[in-house]
Amino acid sequence: MHAYPQPPSSYHTAGPIGTCTCEGIQHIYAPAYVGTRALPPRFAQSIVCLLPLLACASIISASTTDDWLINPRAFVAKAIPSPDGRQVELSNGLVRRVLRLRPDAATVAFDNLMTAESLIRSVRPEALAGINGTNCDIGGLSGQPIHNYLSPAWLEQLQARPDSFHFTAFKTGRTAPRFAWQKRREWLTQDPPWPPPGVSLTLTFEAPAGRPPAMIEIHYELYDGLPLLAKWLTMRNTSSQPLTLDSMTVEQLAVVEPESIVDGTASNFRGAFRSLEVFSDYAFGGNMTANADAPAVRWKTDPLYATQVHYERQTPCLLECSPPLGPGVEIAPGQSFQSFRVFELVHDSTDRERRGLAVRHAYRALAPWVQENPILMHVRNAQPEAVKLAIDQCADVGFELVIMSFGSGFDLENEKPEYLEQIRRLAEYAHSHHIGLGGYSLLASRSIDAENDAINPQTLKPGGARFGNSPCLASRWGQDYFRKLPQFFARTGCDVLEHDGSYPGDVCAATNHPGHRGLADSQWRQWQVISRFYQWCRARGIYLNVPDWYYLAGSTKCGMGYRESNWSLPREQQEIIERQNIFDGTWEKTPSMGWMFVPLTEYQGGGAAATIEPLKEHLQHYETRLANLFGAGVQACYRGPRLYDADTTRAMLKRWVDFYRQHRAILDSDIIHLRRPDGRDWDGWLHANPGLPERALAVLYNPLSTPIERTIRLPLYYTGLTNQSLLRIEDAPPKRITLARDFSAEVTVTIPAHGRTWLTFFDSP
């Protein structure tokens, strides 16, 4: 008897479509796993025997080219105008967006081609803008009878909105970079393209009589190999007088609700079921989680949706992407304004791992600098001899970056020529050892003075900001600070900035700050200041550690997600918590997107039980921390005066650095989550990359005080392996294994007490 392949959760089989013969018995077959949600396309053409007791060994599988997460090359983006000029279509075989152009421009189809589902149920304006106190629709069509669904039969009856900005022209082209990126190839294992390849579409709209005289362009990009679109707008003042852009909505979509809520509140709605995930480069908030840092993305109730199921019409099914305040900017005659960008990722599954992989692939494409992943140390003393010792030790064992940490005495705002020369000589010394150098600067979570702090609109005094007090980035102090930063890097040649407390979205009601006019434009102007500086850094190859979600604006790494006080716990407790933090933090982050923290000296208390120094006396714990981090492809801030204090410490440290460097490409690849650490049994993860010779690397940990032997099923679907693989356990000779029909492999391993083991999988020739 043959085992059935195990379908992903939430799938079921459809009706019979044919027969085959297995072991001399005729069996009825059906498409495998076709059901409540889209399945990985390579499963879609598989057929599996429906007999409950006699499973069939014969499976007809589609090739891996059917799944964009394994082989995206077939899904090439195109912009296709219709022959009659009445519509234009963006499509890449994964998603399709159709824009009607006559009698006006509006999105009339937004389709998930992976699941054959429509994402929208109603036509809305392509954008909205408040100009000089007047609210204006940009495009759009009216006359839809109900808003549960959008029938193609209704399209010919839809009419232009007379007061809207009207469509006049369109053009297509290729994607363009949002800003320049100087690649640090020594920290990259691959050479990702920039910009992400794809197509662009621009629609032009002009104001009707009686509306503020302006020209608005709406821009779209669709990317190759990704179910991902971008959208933003630009506005040009075509009048002889200044125009004020009071408000803007870059995207408004009446989205199909993925579940029925008859009563209750919007909090009952489970957004995880949405096929459409939306994020933006207008992201801040002092958080390290994507969904927490999306101030411009809101799911609202739809006042036009009178025929919805919810009794009080409170289903959150209207997507609006607009800043929470303003922008409130004044645009001079002949000048232009450009909005933030919205990114729309279409999911083909409710499976958490698959959705997370989709998000990670999107960030690898939209912010490829996040794949730079240098091995770094935090030196806690910025005196030249202490920094040189750190550089020497880093170069000796294979670390690649030294950051003069918080509390080290490093002062990025010091403009004295002798200080800048001292740092320049240290950077030159570091570069001669192939080490990058930089340091820490605190921005938002501090107070300057009443003249320069952000002013609370409720009290008209400082205070009440995200971190209590914060300087306004558009104040005189802020302008001076952002003059000093580029000057420092230009004069010293440093390579890295750790920018703590980046702008978290604080508003400011001051009217005497030179960089903004008042409350309405304060958030927008401050976001522009920080974003433009990060983009300046990106163009010069300056690495950015920023504890906030600024990846799309140019930052390189954010915190993986941890509580600092936990590093004051006893060492053995830190070991498991560290792996929990990594396991939880990599659902939507790639390993290279999140930093962890290893205080080699005492940090926020805890005493001797929490401290690794003297390093040579705690080698087992130090090695566990290195194995946790390098085994995940995650870099930590190793904070202390030194990396090693004895030959034994150096040898152990170098062994793990060498392990990471040997397997760097696969360790920097996406994590497939196996078992979350709980201190009760084994835990671990598996790195997968179908584009590498080393297709997978699994690291399995044993938190127990005795060795364990376990037979573990390793899911290898996302490696692209289909039938056989070469398996190597640590450095043992490889052996050939056959994968099960669900593309998994069962492996029996022995994991030493408080230890770990690792397994690598290669394509079998």
PDB file of N, CA, C and O in Angstrom, residues 483-540:
ATOM      1  N   ARG A 483      22.772  68.130   8.356  1.00  0.00           N
ATOM      2  CA  ARG A 483      23.947  68.664   7.668  1.00  0.00           C
ATOM      3  C   ARG A 483      25.210  67.954   8.166  1.00  0.00           C
ATOM      4  O   ARG A 483      26.111  67.627   7.375  1.00  0.00           O
ATOM      5  N   LYS A 484      25.247  67.674   9.469  1.00  0.00           N
ATOM      6  CA  LYS A 484      26.441  67.073  10.061  1.00  0.00           C
ATOM      7  C   LYS A 484      26.647  65.625   9.615  1.00  0.00           C
ATOM      8  O   LYS A 484      27.780  65.188   9.423  1.00  0.00           O
ATOM      9  N   LEU A 485      25.542  64.869   9.487  1.00  0.00           N
ATOM     10  CA  LEU A 485      25.691  63.443   9.178  1.00  0.00           C
ATOM     11  C   LEU A 485      26.381  63.202   7.837  1.00  0.00           C
ATOM     12  O   LEU A 485      27.388  62.472   7.781  1.00  0.00           O
ATOM     13  N   PRO A 486      25.907  63.768   6.732  1.00  0.00           N
ATOM     14  CA  PRO A 486      26.621  63.549   5.470  1.00  0.00           C
ATOM     15  C   PRO A 486      28.053  64.072   5.511  1.00  0.00           C
ATOM     16  O   PRO A 486      28.969  63.462   4.943  1.00  0.00           O
ATOM     17  N   GLN A 487      28.248  65.200   6.191  1.00  0.00           N
ATOM     18  CA  GLN A 487      29.599  65.749   6.310  1.00  0.00           C
ATOM     19  C   GLN A 487      30.521  64.771   7.026  1.00  0.00           C
ATOM     20  O   GLN A 487      31.670  64.553   6.616  1.00  0.00           O
ATOM     21  N   PHE A 488      30.024  64.143   8.087  1.00  0.00           N
ATOM     22  CA  PHE A 488      30.838  63.193   8.848  1.00  0.00           C
ATOM     23  C   PHE A 488      31.282  62.033   7.958  1.00  0.00           C
ATOM     24  O   PHE A 488      32.463  61.665   7.926  1.00  0.00           O
ATOM     25  N   PHE A 489      30.342  61.444   7.217  1.00  0.00           N
ATOM     26  CA  PHE A 489      30.692  60.293   6.386  1.00  0.00           C
ATOM     27  C   PHE A 489      31.596  60.693   5.228  1.00  0.00           C
ATOM     28  O   PHE A 489      32.497  59.942   4.840  1.00  0.00           O
ATOM     29  N   ALA A 490      31.372  61.870   4.677  1.00  0.00           N
ATOM     30  CA  ALA A 490      32.218  62.321   3.574  1.00  0.00           C
ATOM     31  C   ALA A 490      33.648  62.550   4.040  1.00  0.00           C
ATOM     32  O   ALA A 490      34.601  62.258   3.309  1.00  0.00           O
ATOM     33  N   ARG A 491      33.833  63.055   5.258  1.00  0.00           N
ATOM     34  CA  ARG A 491      35.181  63.397   5.737  1.00  0.00           C
ATOM     35  C   ARG A 491      35.917  62.219   6.366  1.00  0.00           C
ATOM     36  O   ARG A 491      37.147  62.218   6.408  1.00  0.00           O
ATOM     37  N   THR A 492      35.172  61.237   6.867  1.00  0.00           N
ATOM     38  CA  THR A 492      35.832  60.136   7.577  1.00  0.00           C
ATOM     39  C   THR A 492      35.929  58.861   6.750  1.00  0.00           C
ATOM     40  O   THR A 492      36.772  58.011   7.031  1.00  0.00           O
ATOM     41  N   GLY A 493      35.064  58.704   5.762  1.00  0.00           N
ATOM     42  CA  GLY A 493      35.062  57.463   4.992  1.00  0.00           C
ATOM     43  C   GLY A 493      34.459  56.289   5.727  1.00  0.00           C
ATOM     44  O   GLY A 493      34.687  55.130   5.338  1.00  0.00           O
ATOM     45  N   CYS A 494      33.669  56.530   6.770  1.00  0.00           N
ATOM     46  CA  CYS A 494      33.036  55.440   7.512  1.00  0.00           C
ATOM     47  C   CYS A 494      31.970  54.747   6.661  1.00  0.00           C
ATOM     48  O   CYS A 494      31.470  55.303   5.677  1.00  0.00           O
ATOM     49  N   ASP A 495      31.626  53.519   7.064  1.00  0.00           N
ATOM     50  CA  ASP A 495      30.799  52.640   6.247  1.00  0.00           C
ATOM     51  C   ASP A 495      29.442  52.303   6.838  1.00  0.00           C
ATOM     52  O   ASP A 495      28.617  51.669   6.164  1.00  0.00           O
ATOM     53  N   VAL A 496      29.185  52.649   8.099  1.00  0.00           N
ATOM     54  CA  VAL A 496      27.970  52.168   8.747  1.00  0.00           C
ATOM     55  C   VAL A 496      27.450  53.213   9.717  1.00  0.00           C
ATOM     56  O   VAL A 496      28.231  53.917  10.377  1.00  0.00           O
ATOM     57  N   LEU A 497      26.129  53.313   9.778  1.00  0.00           N
ATOM     58  CA  LEU A 497      25.449  54.134  10.774  1.00  0.00           C
ATOM     59  C   LEU A 497      24.421  53.269  11.473  1.00  0.00           C
ATOM     60  O   LEU A 497      23.573  52.642  10.820  1.00  0.00           O
ATOM     61  N   GLU A 498      24.497  53.224  12.792  1.00  0.00           N
ATOM     62  CA  GLU A 498      23.419  52.640  13.586  1.00  0.00           C
ATOM     63  C   GLU A 498      22.596  53.809  14.097  1.00  0.00           C
ATOM     64  O   GLU A 498      23.049  54.567  14.949  1.00  0.00           O
ATOM     65  N   HIS A 499      21.397  53.947  13.552  1.00  0.00           N
ATOM     66  CA  HIS A 499      20.595  55.149  13.777  1.00  0.00           C
ATOM     67  C   HIS A 499      19.452  54.818  14.715  1.00  0.00           C
ATOM     68  O   HIS A 499      18.386  54.370  14.278  1.00  0.00           O
ATOM     69  N   ASP A 500      19.657  55.043  15.975  1.00  0.00           N
ATOM     70  CA  ASP A 500      18.684  54.643  16.985  1.00  0.00           C
ATOM     71  C   ASP A 500      17.571  55.678  17.086  1.00  0.00           C
ATOM     72  O   ASP A 500      17.807  56.875  16.974  1.00  0.00           O
ATOM     73  N   GLY A 501      16.356  55.180  17.323  1.00  0.00           N
ATOM     74  CA  GLY A 501      15.232  56.089  17.463  1.00  0.00           C
ATOM     75  C   GLY A 501      14.996  56.890  16.207  1.00  0.00           C
ATOM     76  O   GLY A 501      14.843  58.104  16.249  1.00  0.00           O
ATOM     77  N   SER A 502      14.975  56.228  15.055  1.00  0.00           N
ATOM     78  CA  SER A 502      14.689  56.928  13.812  1.00  0.00           C
ATOM     79  C   SER A 502      13.307  57.580  13.898  1.00  0.00           C
ATOM     80  O   SER A 502      12.503  57.247  14.769  1.00  0.00           O
ATOM     81  N   TYR A 503      13.048  58.501  12.973  1.00  0.00           N
ATOM     82  CA  TYR A 503      11.787  59.255  13.016  1.00  0.00           C
ATOM     83  C   TYR A 503      10.593  58.317  13.116  1.00  0.00           C
ATOM     84  O   TYR A 503      10.341  57.513  12.214  1.00  0.00           O
ATOM     85  N   PRO A 504       9.816  58.410  14.222  1.00  0.00           N
ATOM     86  CA  PRO A 504       8.708  57.457  14.427  1.00  0.00           C
ATOM     87  C   PRO A 504       7.338  57.978  14.012  1.00  0.00           C
ATOM     88  O   PRO A 504       6.332  57.366  14.333  1.00  0.00           O
ATOM     89  N   GLY A 505       7.283  59.126  13.319  1.00  0.00           N
ATOM     90  CA  GLY A 505       5.996  59.646  12.864  1.00  0.00           C
ATOM     91  C   GLY A 505       5.423  60.761  13.702  1.00  0.00           C
ATOM     92  O   GLY A 505       4.243  61.115  13.537  1.00  0.00           O
ATOM     93  N   ASP A 506       6.219  61.351  14.603  1.00  0.00           N
ATOM     94  CA  ASP A 506       5.715  62.433  15.453  1.00  0.00           C
ATOM     95  C   ASP A 506       5.270  63.629  14.619  1.00  0.00           C
ATOM     96  O   ASP A 506       5.934  64.019  13.655  1.00  0.00           O
ATOM     97  N   VAL A 507       4.143  64.218  15.011  1.00  0.00           N
ATOM     98  CA  VAL A 507       3.678  65.452  14.376  1.00  0.00           C
ATOM     99  C   VAL A 507       4.200  66.631  15.171  1.00  0.00           C
ATOM    100  O   VAL A 507       4.640  66.485  16.314  1.00  0.00           O
ATOM    101  N   CYS A 508       4.145  67.823  14.586  1.00  0.00           N
ATOM    102  CA  CYS A 508       4.664  69.023  15.257  1.00  0.00           C
ATOM    103  C   CYS A 508       3.794  70.214  14.891  1.00  0.00           C
ATOM    104  O   CYS A 508       3.604  70.518  13.703  1.00  0.00           O
ATOM    105  N   ALA A 509       3.285  70.891  15.919  1.00  0.00           N
ATOM    106  CA  ALA A 509       2.393  72.037  15.703  1.00  0.00           C
ATOM    107  C   ALA A 509       3.135  73.365  15.664  1.00  0.00           C
ATOM    108  O   ALA A 509       2.498  74.424  15.552  1.00  0.00           O
ATOM    109  N   ALA A 510       4.468  73.332  15.737  1.00  0.00           N
ATOM    110  CA  ALA A 510       5.223  74.586  15.691  1.00  0.00           C
ATOM    111  C   ALA A 510       5.033  75.267  14.339  1.00  0.00           C
ATOM    112  O   ALA A 510       4.894  74.612  13.305  1.00  0.00           O
ATOM    113  N   THR A 511       5.040  76.595  14.364  1.00  0.00           N
ATOM    114  CA  THR A 511       4.930  77.368  13.119  1.00  0.00           C
ATOM    115  C   THR A 511       6.203  78.161  12.838  1.00  0.00           C
ATOM    116  O   THR A 511       6.245  78.927  11.868  1.00  0.00           O
ATOM    117  N   ASN A 512       7.236  77.974  13.679  1.00  0.00           N
ATOM    118  CA  ASN A 512       8.486  78.722  13.496  1.00  0.00           C
ATOM    119  C   ASN A 512       9.654  77.822  13.125  1.00  0.00           C
ATOM    120  O   ASN A 512      10.812  78.238  13.207  1.00  0.00           O
ATOM    121  N   HIS A 513       9.380  76.561  12.752  1.00  0.00           N
ATOM    122  CA  HIS A 513      10.451  75.674  12.311  1.00  0.00           C
ATOM    123  C   HIS A 513      10.673  75.875  10.815  1.00  0.00           C
ATOM    124  O   HIS A 513       9.704  75.866  10.040  1.00  0.00           O
ATOM    125  N   PRO A 514      11.903  76.033  10.376  1.00  0.00           N
ATOM    126  CA  PRO A 514      12.147  76.391   8.974  1.00  0.00           C
ATOM    127  C   PRO A 514      11.803  75.295   7.979  1.00  0.00           C
ATOM    128  O   PRO A 514      11.603  75.584   6.797  1.00  0.00           O
ATOM    129  N   GLY A 515      11.691  74.039   8.421  1.00  0.00           N
ATOM    130  CA  GLY A 515      11.477  72.941   7.493  1.00  0.00           C
ATOM    131  C   GLY A 515      10.032  72.546   7.276  1.00  0.00           C
ATOM    132  O   GLY A 515       9.751  71.669   6.446  1.00  0.00           O
ATOM    133  N   HIS A 516       9.089  73.148   8.019  1.00  0.00           N
ATOM    134  CA  HIS A 516       7.663  72.879   7.776  1.00  0.00           C
ATOM    135  C   HIS A 516       6.850  74.102   8.150  1.00  0.00           C
ATOM    136  O   HIS A 516       7.280  74.951   8.941  1.00  0.00           O
ATOM    137  N   ARG A 517       5.637  74.201   7.583  1.00  0.00           N
ATOM    138  CA  ARG A 517       4.824  75.391   7.782  1.00  0.00           C
ATOM    139  C   ARG A 517       4.007  75.330   9.060  1.00  0.00           C
ATOM    140  O   ARG A 517       3.738  76.356   9.678  1.00  0.00           O
ATOM    141  N   GLY A 518       3.558  74.134   9.424  1.00  0.00           N
ATOM    142  CA  GLY A 518       2.707  73.987  10.593  1.00  0.00           C
ATOM    143  C   GLY A 518       2.414  72.527  10.836  1.00  0.00           C
ATOM    144  O   GLY A 518       3.158  71.637  10.398  1.00  0.00           O
ATOM    145  N   LEU A 519       1.294  72.262  11.491  1.00  0.00           N
ATOM    146  CA  LEU A 519       0.945  70.882  11.826  1.00  0.00           C
ATOM    147  C   LEU A 519       0.677  70.048  10.576  1.00  0.00           C
ATOM    148  O   LEU A 519       1.132  68.904  10.473  1.00  0.00           O
ATOM    149  N   ALA A 520      -0.048  70.601   9.602  1.00  0.00           N
ATOM    150  CA  ALA A 520      -0.542  69.804   8.478  1.00  0.00           C
ATOM    151  C   ALA A 520       0.577  69.148   7.684  1.00  0.00           C
ATOM    152  O   ALA A 520       0.426  68.019   7.207  1.00  0.00           O
ATOM    153  N   ASP A 521       1.695  69.829   7.507  1.00  0.00           N
ATOM    154  CA  ASP A 521       2.779  69.267   6.692  1.00  0.00           C
ATOM    155  C   ASP A 521       3.929  68.726   7.535  1.00  0.00           C
ATOM    156  O   ASP A 521       4.955  68.307   6.988  1.00  0.00           O
ATOM    157  N   SER A 522       3.786  68.706   8.865  1.00  0.00           N
ATOM    158  CA  SER A 522       4.920  68.358   9.733  1.00  0.00           C
ATOM    159  C   SER A 522       5.331  66.900   9.604  1.00  0.00           C
ATOM    160  O   SER A 522       6.523  66.577   9.596  1.00  0.00           O
ATOM    161  N   GLN A 523       4.370  66.012   9.496  1.00  0.00           N
ATOM    162  CA  GLN A 523       4.723  64.601   9.381  1.00  0.00           C
ATOM    163  C   GLN A 523       5.361  64.309   8.028  1.00  0.00           C
ATOM    164  O   GLN A 523       6.366  63.599   7.931  1.00  0.00           O
ATOM    165  N   TRP A 524       4.757  64.833   6.974  1.00  0.00           N
ATOM    166  CA  TRP A 524       5.280  64.582   5.633  1.00  0.00           C
ATOM    167  C   TRP A 524       6.700  65.109   5.488  1.00  0.00           C
ATOM    168  O   TRP A 524       7.580  64.425   4.955  1.00  0.00           O
ATOM    169  N   ARG A 525       6.963  66.319   5.951  1.00  0.00           N
ATOM    170  CA  ARG A 525       8.283  66.929   5.793  1.00  0.00           C
ATOM    171  C   ARG A 525       9.343  66.172   6.603  1.00  0.00           C
ATOM    172  O   ARG A 525      10.470  65.993   6.134  1.00  0.00           O
ATOM    173  N   GLN A 526       8.998  65.732   7.793  1.00  0.00           N
ATOM    174  CA  GLN A 526       9.976  64.984   8.584  1.00  0.00           C
ATOM    175  C   GLN A 526      10.276  63.622   7.949  1.00  0.00           C
ATOM    176  O   GLN A 526      11.424  63.178   7.927  1.00  0.00           O
ATOM    177  N   TRP A 527       9.236  62.970   7.414  1.00  0.00           N
ATOM    178  CA  TRP A 527       9.472  61.695   6.726  1.00  0.00           C
ATOM    179  C   TRP A 527      10.358  61.902   5.501  1.00  0.00           C
ATOM    180  O   TRP A 527      11.235  61.077   5.211  1.00  0.00           O
ATOM    181  N   GLN A 528      10.175  63.007   4.789  1.00  0.00           N
ATOM    182  CA  GLN A 528      11.039  63.297   3.648  1.00  0.00           C
ATOM    183  C   GLN A 528      12.485  63.465   4.083  1.00  0.00           C
ATOM    184  O   GLN A 528      13.407  62.975   3.412  1.00  0.00           O
ATOM    185  N   VAL A 529      12.700  64.152   5.199  1.00  0.00           N
ATOM    186  CA  VAL A 529      14.067  64.386   5.679  1.00  0.00           C
ATOM    187  C   VAL A 529      14.779  63.063   5.945  1.00  0.00           C
ATOM    188  O   VAL A 529      15.903  62.833   5.471  1.00  0.00           O
ATOM    189  N   ILE A 530      14.127  62.184   6.700  1.00  0.00           N
ATOM    190  CA  ILE A 530      14.790  60.931   7.076  1.00  0.00           C
ATOM    191  C   ILE A 530      14.944  60.024   5.862  1.00  0.00           C
ATOM    192  O   ILE A 530      15.980  59.374   5.678  1.00  0.00           O
ATOM    193  N   SER A 531      13.936  59.973   4.999  1.00  0.00           N
ATOM    194  CA  SER A 531      14.005  59.094   3.837  1.00  0.00           C
ATOM    195  C   SER A 531      15.094  59.539   2.874  1.00  0.00           C
ATOM    196  O   SER A 531      15.848  58.712   2.340  1.00  0.00           O
ATOM    197  N   ARG A 532      15.185  60.826   2.619  1.00  0.00           N
ATOM    198  CA  ARG A 532      16.206  61.320   1.698  1.00  0.00           C
ATOM    199  C   ARG A 532      17.611  61.075   2.244  1.00  0.00           C
ATOM    200  O   ARG A 532      18.535  60.774   1.481  1.00  0.00           O
ATOM    201  N   PHE A 533      17.773  61.184   3.549  1.00  0.00           N
ATOM    202  CA  PHE A 533      19.095  60.895   4.116  1.00  0.00           C
ATOM    203  C   PHE A 533      19.438  59.417   3.975  1.00  0.00           C
ATOM    204  O   PHE A 533      20.564  59.067   3.589  1.00  0.00           O
ATOM    205  N   TYR A 534      18.486  58.544   4.273  1.00  0.00           N
ATOM    206  CA  TYR A 534      18.761  57.106   4.115  1.00  0.00           C
ATOM    207  C   TYR A 534      19.057  56.759   2.654  1.00  0.00           C
ATOM    208  O   TYR A 534      19.912  55.904   2.371  1.00  0.00           O
ATOM    209  N   GLN A 535      18.381  57.414   1.735  1.00  0.00           N
ATOM    210  CA  GLN A 535      18.650  57.164   0.322  1.00  0.00           C
ATOM    211  C   GLN A 535      20.024  57.701  -0.081  1.00  0.00           C
ATOM    212  O   GLN A 535      20.709  57.100  -0.920  1.00  0.00           O
ATOM    213  N   TRP A 536      20.436  58.806   0.515  1.00  0.00           N
ATOM    214  CA  TRP A 536      21.796  59.319   0.311  1.00  0.00           C
ATOM    215  C   TRP A 536      22.811  58.283   0.777  1.00  0.00           C
ATOM    216  O   TRP A 536      23.808  58.026   0.089  1.00  0.00           O
ATOM    217  N   CYS A 537      22.561  57.680   1.929  1.00  0.00           N
ATOM    218  CA  CYS A 537      23.453  56.624   2.436  1.00  0.00           C
ATOM    219  C   CYS A 537      23.470  55.423   1.493  1.00  0.00           C
ATOM    220  O   CYS A 537      24.535  54.852   1.211  1.00  0.00           O
ATOM    221  N   ARG A 538      22.279  55.041   1.010  1.00  0.00           N
ATOM    222  CA  ARG A 538      22.197  53.869   0.142  1.00  0.00           C
ATOM    223  C   ARG A 538      23.015  54.070  -1.138  1.00  0.00           C
ATOM    224  O   ARG A 538      23.641  53.148  -1.645  1.00  0.00           O
ATOM    225  N   ALA A 539      23.016  55.296  -1.657  1.00  0.00           N
ATOM    226  CA  ALA A 539      23.745  55.585  -2.887  1.00  0.00           C
ATOM    227  C   ALA A 539      25.248  55.561  -2.677  1.00  0.00           C
ATOM    228  O   ALA A 539      26.003  55.489  -3.658  1.00  0.00           O
ATOM    229  N   ARG A 540      25.704  55.617  -1.429  1.00  0.00           N
ATOM    230  CA  ARG A 540      27.137  55.637  -1.128  1.00  0.00           C
ATOM    231  C   ARG A 540      27.611  54.372  -0.423  1.00  0.00           C
ATOM    232  O   ARG A 540      28.739  54.319   0.076  1.00  0.00           O
TER     233      ARG A 540
END
